PDB file of C-alpha atoms in Angstrom:
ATOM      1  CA  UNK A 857     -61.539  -6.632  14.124  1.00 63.00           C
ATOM      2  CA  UNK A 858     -58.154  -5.352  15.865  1.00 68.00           C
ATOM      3  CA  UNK A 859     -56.316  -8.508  14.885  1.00 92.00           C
ATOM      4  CA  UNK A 860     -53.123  -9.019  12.501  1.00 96.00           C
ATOM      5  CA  UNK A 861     -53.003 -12.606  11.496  1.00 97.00           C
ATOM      6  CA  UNK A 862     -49.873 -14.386  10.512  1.00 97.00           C
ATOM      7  CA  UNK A 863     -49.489 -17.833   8.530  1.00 97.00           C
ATOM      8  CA  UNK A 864     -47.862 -20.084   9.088  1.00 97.00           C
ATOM      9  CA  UNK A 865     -47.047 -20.290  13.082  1.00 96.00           C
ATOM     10  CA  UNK A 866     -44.203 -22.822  12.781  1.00 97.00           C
ATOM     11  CA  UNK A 867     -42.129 -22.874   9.685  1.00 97.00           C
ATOM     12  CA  UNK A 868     -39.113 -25.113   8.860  1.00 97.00           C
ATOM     13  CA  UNK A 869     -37.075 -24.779   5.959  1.00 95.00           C
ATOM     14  CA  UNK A 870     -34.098 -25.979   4.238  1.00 94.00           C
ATOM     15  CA  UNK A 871     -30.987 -23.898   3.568  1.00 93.00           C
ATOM     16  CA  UNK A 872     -32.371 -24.478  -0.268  1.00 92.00           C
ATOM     17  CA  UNK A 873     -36.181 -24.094  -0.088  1.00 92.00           C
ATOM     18  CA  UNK A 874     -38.445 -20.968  -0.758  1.00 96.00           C
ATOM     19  CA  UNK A 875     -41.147 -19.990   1.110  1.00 97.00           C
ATOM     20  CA  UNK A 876     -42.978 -17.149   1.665  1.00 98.00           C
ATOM     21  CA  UNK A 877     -44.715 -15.681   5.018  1.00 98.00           C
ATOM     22  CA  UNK A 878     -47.994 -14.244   4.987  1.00 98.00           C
ATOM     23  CA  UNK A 879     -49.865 -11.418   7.504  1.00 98.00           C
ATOM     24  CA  UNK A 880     -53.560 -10.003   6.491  1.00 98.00           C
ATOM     25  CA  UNK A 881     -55.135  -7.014   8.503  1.00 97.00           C
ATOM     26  CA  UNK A 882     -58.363  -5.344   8.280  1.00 93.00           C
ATOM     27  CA  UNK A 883     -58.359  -2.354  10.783  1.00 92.00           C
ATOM     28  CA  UNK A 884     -57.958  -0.230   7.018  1.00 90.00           C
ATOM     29  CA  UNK A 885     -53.936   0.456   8.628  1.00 91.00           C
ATOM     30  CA  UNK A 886     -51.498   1.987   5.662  1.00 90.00           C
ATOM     31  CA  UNK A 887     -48.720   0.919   7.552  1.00 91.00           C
ATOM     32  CA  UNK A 888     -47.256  -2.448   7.686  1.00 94.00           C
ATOM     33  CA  UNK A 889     -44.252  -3.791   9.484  1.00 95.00           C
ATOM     34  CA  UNK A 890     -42.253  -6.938   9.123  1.00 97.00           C
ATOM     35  CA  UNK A 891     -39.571  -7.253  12.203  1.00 96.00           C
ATOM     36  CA  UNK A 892     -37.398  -9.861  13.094  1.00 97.00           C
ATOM     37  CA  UNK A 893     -37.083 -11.013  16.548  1.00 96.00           C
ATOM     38  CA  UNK A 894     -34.187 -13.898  17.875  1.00 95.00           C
ATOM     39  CA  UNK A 895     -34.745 -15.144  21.766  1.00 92.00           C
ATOM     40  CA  UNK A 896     -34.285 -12.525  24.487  1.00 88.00           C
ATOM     41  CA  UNK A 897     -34.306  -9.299  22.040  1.00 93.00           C
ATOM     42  CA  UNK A 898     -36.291  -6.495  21.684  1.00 94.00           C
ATOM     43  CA  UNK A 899     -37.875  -6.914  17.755  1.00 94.00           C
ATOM     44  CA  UNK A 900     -35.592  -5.816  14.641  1.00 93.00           C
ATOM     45  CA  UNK A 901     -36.952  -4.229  12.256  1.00 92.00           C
ATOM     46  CA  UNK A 902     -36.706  -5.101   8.556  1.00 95.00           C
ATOM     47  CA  UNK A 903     -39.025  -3.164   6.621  1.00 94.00           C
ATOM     48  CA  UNK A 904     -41.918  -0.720   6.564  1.00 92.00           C
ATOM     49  CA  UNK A 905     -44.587   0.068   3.585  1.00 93.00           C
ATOM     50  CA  UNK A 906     -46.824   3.109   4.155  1.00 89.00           C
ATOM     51  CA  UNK A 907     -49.979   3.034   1.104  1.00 90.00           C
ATOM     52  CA  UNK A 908     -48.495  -0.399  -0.316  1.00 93.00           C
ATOM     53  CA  UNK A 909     -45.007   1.281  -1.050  1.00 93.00           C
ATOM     54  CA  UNK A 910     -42.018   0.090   0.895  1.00 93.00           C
ATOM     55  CA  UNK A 911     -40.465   2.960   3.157  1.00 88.00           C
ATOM     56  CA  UNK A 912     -38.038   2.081   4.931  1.00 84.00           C
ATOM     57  CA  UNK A 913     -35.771  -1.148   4.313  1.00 86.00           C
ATOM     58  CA  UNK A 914     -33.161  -1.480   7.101  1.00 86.00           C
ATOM     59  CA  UNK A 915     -30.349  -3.371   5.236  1.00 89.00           C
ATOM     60  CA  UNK A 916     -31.748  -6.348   4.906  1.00 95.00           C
ATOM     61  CA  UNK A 917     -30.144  -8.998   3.005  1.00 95.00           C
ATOM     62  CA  UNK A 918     -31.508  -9.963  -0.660  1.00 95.00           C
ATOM     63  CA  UNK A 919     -32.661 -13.357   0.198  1.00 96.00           C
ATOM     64  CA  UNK A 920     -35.204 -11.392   2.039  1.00 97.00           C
ATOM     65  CA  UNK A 921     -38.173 -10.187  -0.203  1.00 97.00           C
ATOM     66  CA  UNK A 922     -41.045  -8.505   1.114  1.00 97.00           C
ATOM     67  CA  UNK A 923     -43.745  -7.836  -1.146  1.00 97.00           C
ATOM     68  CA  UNK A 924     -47.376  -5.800  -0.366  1.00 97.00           C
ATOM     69  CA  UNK A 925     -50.043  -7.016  -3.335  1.00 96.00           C
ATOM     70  CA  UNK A 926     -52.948  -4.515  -1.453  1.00 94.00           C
ATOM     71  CA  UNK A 927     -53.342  -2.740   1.646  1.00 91.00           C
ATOM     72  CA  UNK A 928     -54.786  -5.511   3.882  1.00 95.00           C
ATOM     73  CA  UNK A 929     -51.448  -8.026   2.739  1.00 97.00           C
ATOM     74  CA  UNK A 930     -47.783  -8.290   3.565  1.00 98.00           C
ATOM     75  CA  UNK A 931     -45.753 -11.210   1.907  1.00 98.00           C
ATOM     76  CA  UNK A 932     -42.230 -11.843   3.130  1.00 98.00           C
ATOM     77  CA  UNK A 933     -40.504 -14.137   0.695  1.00 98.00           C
ATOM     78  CA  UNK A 934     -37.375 -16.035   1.822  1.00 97.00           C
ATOM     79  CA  UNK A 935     -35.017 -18.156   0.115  1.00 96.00           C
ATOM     80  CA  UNK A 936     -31.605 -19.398   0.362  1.00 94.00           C
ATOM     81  CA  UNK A 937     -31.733 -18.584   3.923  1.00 95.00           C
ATOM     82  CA  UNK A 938     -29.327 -19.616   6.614  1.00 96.00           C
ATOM     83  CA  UNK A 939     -29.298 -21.283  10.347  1.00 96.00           C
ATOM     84  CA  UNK A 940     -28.653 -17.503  11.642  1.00 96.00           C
ATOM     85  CA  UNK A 941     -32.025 -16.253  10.078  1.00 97.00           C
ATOM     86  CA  UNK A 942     -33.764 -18.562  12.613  1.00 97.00           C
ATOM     87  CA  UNK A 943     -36.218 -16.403  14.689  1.00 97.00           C
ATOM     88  CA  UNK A 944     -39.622 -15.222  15.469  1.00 97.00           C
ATOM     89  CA  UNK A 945     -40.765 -13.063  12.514  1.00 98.00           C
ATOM     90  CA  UNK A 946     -43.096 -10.632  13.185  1.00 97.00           C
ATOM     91  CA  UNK A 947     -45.502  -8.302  11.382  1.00 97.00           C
ATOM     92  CA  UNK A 948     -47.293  -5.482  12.471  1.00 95.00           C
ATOM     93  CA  UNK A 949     -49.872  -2.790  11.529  1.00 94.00           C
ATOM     94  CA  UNK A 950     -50.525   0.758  12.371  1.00 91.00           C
ATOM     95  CA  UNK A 951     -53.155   3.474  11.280  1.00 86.00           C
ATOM     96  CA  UNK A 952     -50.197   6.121   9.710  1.00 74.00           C
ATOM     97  CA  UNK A 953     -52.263   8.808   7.419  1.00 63.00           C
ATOM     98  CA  UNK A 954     -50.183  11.168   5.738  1.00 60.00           C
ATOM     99  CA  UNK A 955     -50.902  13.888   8.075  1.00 58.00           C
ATOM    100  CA  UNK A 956     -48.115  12.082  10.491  1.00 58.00           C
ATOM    101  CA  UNK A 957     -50.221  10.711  12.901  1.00 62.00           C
ATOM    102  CA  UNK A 958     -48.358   8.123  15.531  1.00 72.00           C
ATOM    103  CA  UNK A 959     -50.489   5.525  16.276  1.00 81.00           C
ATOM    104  CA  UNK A 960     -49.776   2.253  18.030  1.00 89.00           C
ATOM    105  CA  UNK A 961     -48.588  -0.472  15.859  1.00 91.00           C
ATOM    106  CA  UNK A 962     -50.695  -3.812  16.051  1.00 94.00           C
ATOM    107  CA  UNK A 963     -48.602  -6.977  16.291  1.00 95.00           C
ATOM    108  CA  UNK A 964     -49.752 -10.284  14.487  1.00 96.00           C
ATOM    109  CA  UNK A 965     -48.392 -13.737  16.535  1.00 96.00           C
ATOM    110  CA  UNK A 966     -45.613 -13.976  14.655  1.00 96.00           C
ATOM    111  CA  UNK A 967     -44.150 -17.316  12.389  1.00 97.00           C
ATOM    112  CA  UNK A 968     -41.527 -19.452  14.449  1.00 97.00           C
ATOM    113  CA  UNK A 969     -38.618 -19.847  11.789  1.00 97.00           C
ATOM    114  CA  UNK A 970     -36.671 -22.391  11.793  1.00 97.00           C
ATOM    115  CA  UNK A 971     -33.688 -22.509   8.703  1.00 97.00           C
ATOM    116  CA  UNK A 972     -31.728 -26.505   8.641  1.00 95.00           C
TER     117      UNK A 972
ATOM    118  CA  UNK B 312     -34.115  10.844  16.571  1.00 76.00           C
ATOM    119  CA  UNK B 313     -35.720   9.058  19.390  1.00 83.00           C
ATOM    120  CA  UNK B 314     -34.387   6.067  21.581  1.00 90.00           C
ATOM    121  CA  UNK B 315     -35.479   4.381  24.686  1.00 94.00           C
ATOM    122  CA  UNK B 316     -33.543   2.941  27.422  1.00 96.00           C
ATOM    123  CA  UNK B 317     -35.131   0.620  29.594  1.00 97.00           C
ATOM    124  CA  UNK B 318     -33.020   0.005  33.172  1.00 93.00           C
ATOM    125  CA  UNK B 319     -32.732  -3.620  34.370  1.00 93.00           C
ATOM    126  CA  UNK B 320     -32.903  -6.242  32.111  1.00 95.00           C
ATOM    127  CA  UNK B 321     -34.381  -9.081  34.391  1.00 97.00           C
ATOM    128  CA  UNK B 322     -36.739  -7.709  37.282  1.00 97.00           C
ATOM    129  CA  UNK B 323     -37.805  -9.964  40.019  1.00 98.00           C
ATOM    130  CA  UNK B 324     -41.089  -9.567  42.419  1.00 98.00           C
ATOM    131  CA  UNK B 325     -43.310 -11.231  44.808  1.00 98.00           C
ATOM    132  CA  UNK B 326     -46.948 -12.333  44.279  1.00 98.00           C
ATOM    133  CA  UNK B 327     -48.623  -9.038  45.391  1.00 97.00           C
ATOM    134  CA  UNK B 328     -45.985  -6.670  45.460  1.00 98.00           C
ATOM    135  CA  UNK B 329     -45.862  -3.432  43.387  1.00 98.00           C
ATOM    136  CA  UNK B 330     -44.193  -4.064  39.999  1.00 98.00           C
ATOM    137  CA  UNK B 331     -42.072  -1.141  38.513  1.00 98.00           C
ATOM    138  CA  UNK B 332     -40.491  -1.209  35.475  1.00 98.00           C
ATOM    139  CA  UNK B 333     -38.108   1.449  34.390  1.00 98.00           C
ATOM    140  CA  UNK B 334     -38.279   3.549  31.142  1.00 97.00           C
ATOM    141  CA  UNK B 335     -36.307   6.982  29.595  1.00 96.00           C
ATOM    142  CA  UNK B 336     -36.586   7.918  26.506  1.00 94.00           C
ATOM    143  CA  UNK B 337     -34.972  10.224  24.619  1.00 91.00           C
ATOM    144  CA  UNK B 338     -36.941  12.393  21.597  1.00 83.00           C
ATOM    145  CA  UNK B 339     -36.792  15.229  19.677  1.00 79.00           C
ATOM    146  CA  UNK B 340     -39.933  16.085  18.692  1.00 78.00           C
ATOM    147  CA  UNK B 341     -43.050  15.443  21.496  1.00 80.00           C
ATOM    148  CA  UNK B 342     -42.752  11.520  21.950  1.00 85.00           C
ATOM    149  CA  UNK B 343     -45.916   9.368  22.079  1.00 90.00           C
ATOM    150  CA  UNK B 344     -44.592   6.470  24.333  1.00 93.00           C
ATOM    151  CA  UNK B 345     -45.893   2.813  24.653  1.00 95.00           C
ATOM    152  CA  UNK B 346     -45.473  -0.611  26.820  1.00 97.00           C
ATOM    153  CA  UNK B 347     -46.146  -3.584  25.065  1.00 97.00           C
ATOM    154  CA  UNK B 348     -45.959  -7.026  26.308  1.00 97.00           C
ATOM    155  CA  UNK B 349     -44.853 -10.465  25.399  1.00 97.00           C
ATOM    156  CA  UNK B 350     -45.510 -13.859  26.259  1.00 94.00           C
ATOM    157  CA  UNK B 351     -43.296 -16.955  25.524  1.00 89.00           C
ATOM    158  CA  UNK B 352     -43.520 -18.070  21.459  1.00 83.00           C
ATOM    159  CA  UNK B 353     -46.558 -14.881  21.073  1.00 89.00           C
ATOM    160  CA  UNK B 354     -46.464 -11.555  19.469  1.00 92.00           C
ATOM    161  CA  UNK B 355     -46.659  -8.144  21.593  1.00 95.00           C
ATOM    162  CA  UNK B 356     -49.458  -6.486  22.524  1.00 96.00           C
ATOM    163  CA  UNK B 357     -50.256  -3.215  23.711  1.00 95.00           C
ATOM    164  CA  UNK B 358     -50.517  -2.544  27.016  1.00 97.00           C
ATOM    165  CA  UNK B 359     -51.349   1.386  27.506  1.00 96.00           C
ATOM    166  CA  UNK B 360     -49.579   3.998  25.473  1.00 94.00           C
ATOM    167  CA  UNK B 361     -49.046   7.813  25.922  1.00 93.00           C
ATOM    168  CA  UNK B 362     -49.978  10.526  23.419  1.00 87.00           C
ATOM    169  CA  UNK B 363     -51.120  14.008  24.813  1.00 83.00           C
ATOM    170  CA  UNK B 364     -53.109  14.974  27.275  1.00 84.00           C
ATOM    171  CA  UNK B 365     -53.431  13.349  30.543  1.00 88.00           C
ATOM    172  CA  UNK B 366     -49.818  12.483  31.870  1.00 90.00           C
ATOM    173  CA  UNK B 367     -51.235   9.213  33.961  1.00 95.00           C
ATOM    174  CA  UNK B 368     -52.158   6.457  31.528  1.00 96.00           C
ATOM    175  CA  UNK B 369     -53.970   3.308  32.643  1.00 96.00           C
ATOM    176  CA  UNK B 370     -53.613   0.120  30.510  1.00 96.00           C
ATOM    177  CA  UNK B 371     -54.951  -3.383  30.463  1.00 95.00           C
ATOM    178  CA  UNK B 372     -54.902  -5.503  33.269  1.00 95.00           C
ATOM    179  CA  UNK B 373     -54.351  -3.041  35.566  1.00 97.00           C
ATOM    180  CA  UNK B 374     -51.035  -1.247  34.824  1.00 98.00           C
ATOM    181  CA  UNK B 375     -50.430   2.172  34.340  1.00 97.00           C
ATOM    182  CA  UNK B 376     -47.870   4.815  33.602  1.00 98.00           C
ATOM    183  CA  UNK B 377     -46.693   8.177  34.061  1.00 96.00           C
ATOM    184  CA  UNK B 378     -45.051  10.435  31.342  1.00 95.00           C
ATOM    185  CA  UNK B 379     -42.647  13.160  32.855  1.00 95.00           C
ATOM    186  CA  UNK B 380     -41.231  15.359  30.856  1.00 92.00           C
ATOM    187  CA  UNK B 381     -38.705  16.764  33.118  1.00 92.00           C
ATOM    188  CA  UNK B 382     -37.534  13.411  33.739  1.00 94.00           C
ATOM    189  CA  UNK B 383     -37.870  12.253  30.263  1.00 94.00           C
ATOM    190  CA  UNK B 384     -39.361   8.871  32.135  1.00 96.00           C
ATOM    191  CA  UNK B 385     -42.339   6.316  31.306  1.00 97.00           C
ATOM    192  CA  UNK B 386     -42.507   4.099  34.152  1.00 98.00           C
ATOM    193  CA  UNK B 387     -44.757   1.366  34.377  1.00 98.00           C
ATOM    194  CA  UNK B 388     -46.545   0.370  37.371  1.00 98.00           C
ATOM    195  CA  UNK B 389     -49.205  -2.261  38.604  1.00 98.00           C
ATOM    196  CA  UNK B 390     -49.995  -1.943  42.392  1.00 97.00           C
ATOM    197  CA  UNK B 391     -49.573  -5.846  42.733  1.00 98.00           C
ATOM    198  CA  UNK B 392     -48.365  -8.615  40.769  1.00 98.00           C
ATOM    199  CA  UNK B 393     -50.132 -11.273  39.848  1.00 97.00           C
ATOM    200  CA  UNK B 394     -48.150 -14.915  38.371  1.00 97.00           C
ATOM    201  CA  UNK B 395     -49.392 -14.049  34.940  1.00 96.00           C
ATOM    202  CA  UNK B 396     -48.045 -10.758  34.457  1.00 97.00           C
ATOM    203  CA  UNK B 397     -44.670 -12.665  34.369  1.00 97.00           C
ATOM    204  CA  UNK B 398     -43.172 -12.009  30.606  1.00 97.00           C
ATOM    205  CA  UNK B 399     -41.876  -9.598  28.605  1.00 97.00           C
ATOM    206  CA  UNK B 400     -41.982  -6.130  28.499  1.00 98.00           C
ATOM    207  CA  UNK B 401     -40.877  -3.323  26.058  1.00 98.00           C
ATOM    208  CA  UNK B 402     -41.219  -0.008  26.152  1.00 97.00           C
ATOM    209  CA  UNK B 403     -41.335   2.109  22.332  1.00 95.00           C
ATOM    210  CA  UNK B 404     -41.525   5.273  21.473  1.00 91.00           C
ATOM    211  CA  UNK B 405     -42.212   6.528  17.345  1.00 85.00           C
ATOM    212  CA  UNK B 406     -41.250   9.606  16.351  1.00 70.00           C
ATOM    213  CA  UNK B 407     -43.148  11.729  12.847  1.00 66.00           C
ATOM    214  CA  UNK B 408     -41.736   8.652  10.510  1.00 68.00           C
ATOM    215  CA  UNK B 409     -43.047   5.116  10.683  1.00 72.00           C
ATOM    216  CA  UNK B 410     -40.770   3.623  12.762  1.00 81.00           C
ATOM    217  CA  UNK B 411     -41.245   2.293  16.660  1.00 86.00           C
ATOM    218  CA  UNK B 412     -38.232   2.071  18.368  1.00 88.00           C
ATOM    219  CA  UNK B 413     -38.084  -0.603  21.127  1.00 94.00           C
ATOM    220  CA  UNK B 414     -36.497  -0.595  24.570  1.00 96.00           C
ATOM    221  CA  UNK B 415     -34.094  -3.676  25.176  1.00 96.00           C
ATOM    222  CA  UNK B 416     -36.465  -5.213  27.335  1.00 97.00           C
ATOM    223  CA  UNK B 417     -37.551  -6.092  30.732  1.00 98.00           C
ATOM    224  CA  UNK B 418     -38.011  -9.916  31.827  1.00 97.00           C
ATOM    225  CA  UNK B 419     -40.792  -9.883  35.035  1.00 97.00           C
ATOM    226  CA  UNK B 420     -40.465 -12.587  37.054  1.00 97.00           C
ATOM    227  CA  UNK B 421     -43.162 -12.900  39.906  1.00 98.00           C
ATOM    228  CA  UNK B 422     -42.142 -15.261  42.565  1.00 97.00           C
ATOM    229  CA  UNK B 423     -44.805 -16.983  45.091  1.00 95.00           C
TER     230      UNK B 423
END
């Protein structure tokens, strides 16, 4: 199984609303990746948790919540966002042991966000 | 830090003819390199990548690229285009963290 699956594909929300994004992998990766992608862009990244732990968080705005319950899950919780966070959101995967190794990162199909 | 620049943002060729799509990267440890791929409204997926070793990589459908050091290039290549191969395409390198860092992009356009 070499697949990252994301849920849901199509998302639309209200300035208001909470929701949450969801991305399951069972390749036994350590490293999970949620990046944010708008039309015509290379993908942002947001965050990064290596053994359930978040790493790296590029200055992402509050209303922004990731959240890893175990090592096959990645949450992204979002509320109060705004027409501007519209975009493909994208997670990824990648076999990082502590040793350092580099390995390719696995990309789910991403949720199309839409924020009204 | 690493970085990759990818030259030309739109690239345009016939049905059949050689597709090359420009990559430099810049590293400072020993890079591993890689060319994904998107389709409209999909995620990316992998198309070959470079760690050590051989300096010729072959990917999926039948692209391939060659790491050169003394160029600090990763060019990718596929002898002759085919309509489908029209997307997307970023090149990434990662450095001894966790983080990818993605080329701007490339948009192939293969004309009939």
């Amino acid at each position: 199984d070499t697949e990252v699956t994301q849920t849901p594909k199509h998302l639309v929300m209200g300035m208001t609303n909470k929701k949450s994004l969801k991305c399951e992998q069972h390749m036994g990766h350590r490293a999970m990746y949620w990046y944010k992608q708008k039309a015509k862009k290379p993908p942002e990244l947001m965050f990064v948790y290596s053994y359930e732990k978040l790493s790296i968080n590029e200055s992402v705005p509050s209303r922004f919540s990731p959240e890893c319950p175990n090592s096959s899950l990645l949450n992204l919780h979002l509320h109060a966002l705004q027409p501007e966070d519209s975009a493909l959101y994208l997670c990824a995967s990648s076999l990082r042991d502590r040793g350092g190794s580099r390995a390719e990162a696995f990309f789910g199909q991403g949720t199309r966000l839409t924020v009204v | 830090a690493q970085s990759v620049t990818q030259l030309g943002s739109h690239v345009s060729v016939s049905e059949g003819a050689l597709v090359l799509l420009r990559c430099n990267y810049s590293s400072s440890v020993p890079p591993y390199l890689f060319w994904y791929v998107q389709y409209p409204n999909q995620g990316l997926q992998l198309l070959l990548k470079y760690t050590t070793g051989a300096t010729l990589v072959k990917g999926i459908n039948g692209f391939e690229a060659e790491f050169k050091k003394s160029e600090t290039s990763f060019h990718l290549t596929k002898p002759s285009a085919h309509m489908s191969d029209a997307a997307e395409y970023f090149c990434a390198v990662t450095g001894t963290g966790n983080q990818f860092y993605f080329g701007t992009g490339t948009s192939l356009t293969v004309i009939p």
